[in-house]
Coordinates of C-alpha atoms in Angstrom, one line a residue:
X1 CA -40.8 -3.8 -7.2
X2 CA -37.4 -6.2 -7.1
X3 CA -37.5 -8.8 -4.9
X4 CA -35.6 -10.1 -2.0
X5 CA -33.1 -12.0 -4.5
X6 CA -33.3 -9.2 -6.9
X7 CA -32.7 -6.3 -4.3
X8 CA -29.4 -8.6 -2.7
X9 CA -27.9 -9.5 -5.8
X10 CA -28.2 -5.7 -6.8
X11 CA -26.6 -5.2 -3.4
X12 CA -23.6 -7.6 -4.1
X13 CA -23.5 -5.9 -7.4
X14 CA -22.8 -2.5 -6.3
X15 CA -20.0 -3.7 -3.4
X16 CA -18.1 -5.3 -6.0
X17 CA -18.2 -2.5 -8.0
X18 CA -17.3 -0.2 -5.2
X19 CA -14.5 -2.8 -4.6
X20 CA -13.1 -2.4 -7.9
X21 CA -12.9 1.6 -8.1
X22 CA -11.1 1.7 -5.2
X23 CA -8.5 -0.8 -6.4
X24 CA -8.6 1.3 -9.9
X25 CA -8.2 4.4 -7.6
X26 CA -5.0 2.9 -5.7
X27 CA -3.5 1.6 -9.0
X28 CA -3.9 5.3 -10.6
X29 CA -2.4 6.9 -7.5
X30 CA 0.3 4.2 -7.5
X31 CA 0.7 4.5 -11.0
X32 CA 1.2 8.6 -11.1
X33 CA 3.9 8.6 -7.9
X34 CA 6.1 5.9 -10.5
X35 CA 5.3 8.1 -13.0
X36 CA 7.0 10.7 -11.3
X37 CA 10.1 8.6 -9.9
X38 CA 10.4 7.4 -13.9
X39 CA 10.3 11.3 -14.8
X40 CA 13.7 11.3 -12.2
X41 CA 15.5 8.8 -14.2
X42 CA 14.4 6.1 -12.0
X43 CA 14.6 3.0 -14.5
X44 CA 12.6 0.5 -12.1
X45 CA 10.0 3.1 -11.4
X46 CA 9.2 3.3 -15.6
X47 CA 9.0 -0.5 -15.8
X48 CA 6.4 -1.2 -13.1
X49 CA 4.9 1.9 -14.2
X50 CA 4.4 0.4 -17.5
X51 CA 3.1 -2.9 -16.1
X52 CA 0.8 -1.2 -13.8
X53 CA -0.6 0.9 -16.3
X54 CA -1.5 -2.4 -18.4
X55 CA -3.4 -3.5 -15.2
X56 CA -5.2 -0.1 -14.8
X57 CA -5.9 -0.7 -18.4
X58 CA -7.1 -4.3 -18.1
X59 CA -9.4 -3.2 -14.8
X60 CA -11.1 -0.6 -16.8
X61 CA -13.7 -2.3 -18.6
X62 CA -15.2 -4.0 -15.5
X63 CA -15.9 -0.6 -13.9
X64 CA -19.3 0.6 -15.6
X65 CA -19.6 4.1 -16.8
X66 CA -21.9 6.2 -14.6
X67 CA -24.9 8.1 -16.9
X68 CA -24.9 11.4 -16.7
X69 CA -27.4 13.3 -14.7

């Protein structure tokens, strides 16, 4: 059995890892509507689509991979 410090460090533990997939999910959505407007010829849209696909790409390795079930 965890304890009390165990069980609300878990806790913590899962709503910043909540926090952080929906930030990655925002940045992907973000990411595929400047995707599109780049796709148009929109030159602004393909440069912060590039820098926010660095970002996505930085974010990724702080939100763990859930094991298959």
């Amino acid at each position: 059995l965890a304890t009390t410090g165990q069980s609300e460090a878990d806790e913590a533990r899962g709503r910043e890892i909540r926090r952080r997939e929906e930030r990655l999910g925002r940045m992907q959505r973000d990411y595929e509507e400047l995707a599109d407007d780049c796709e148009d010829g929109d030159d602004r849209a393909c440069r912060e689509a590039i820098s926010l696909r660095r970002e996505i790409d930085a974010a990724l390795p702080g939100i763990p991979v859930e094991a298959e079930r």
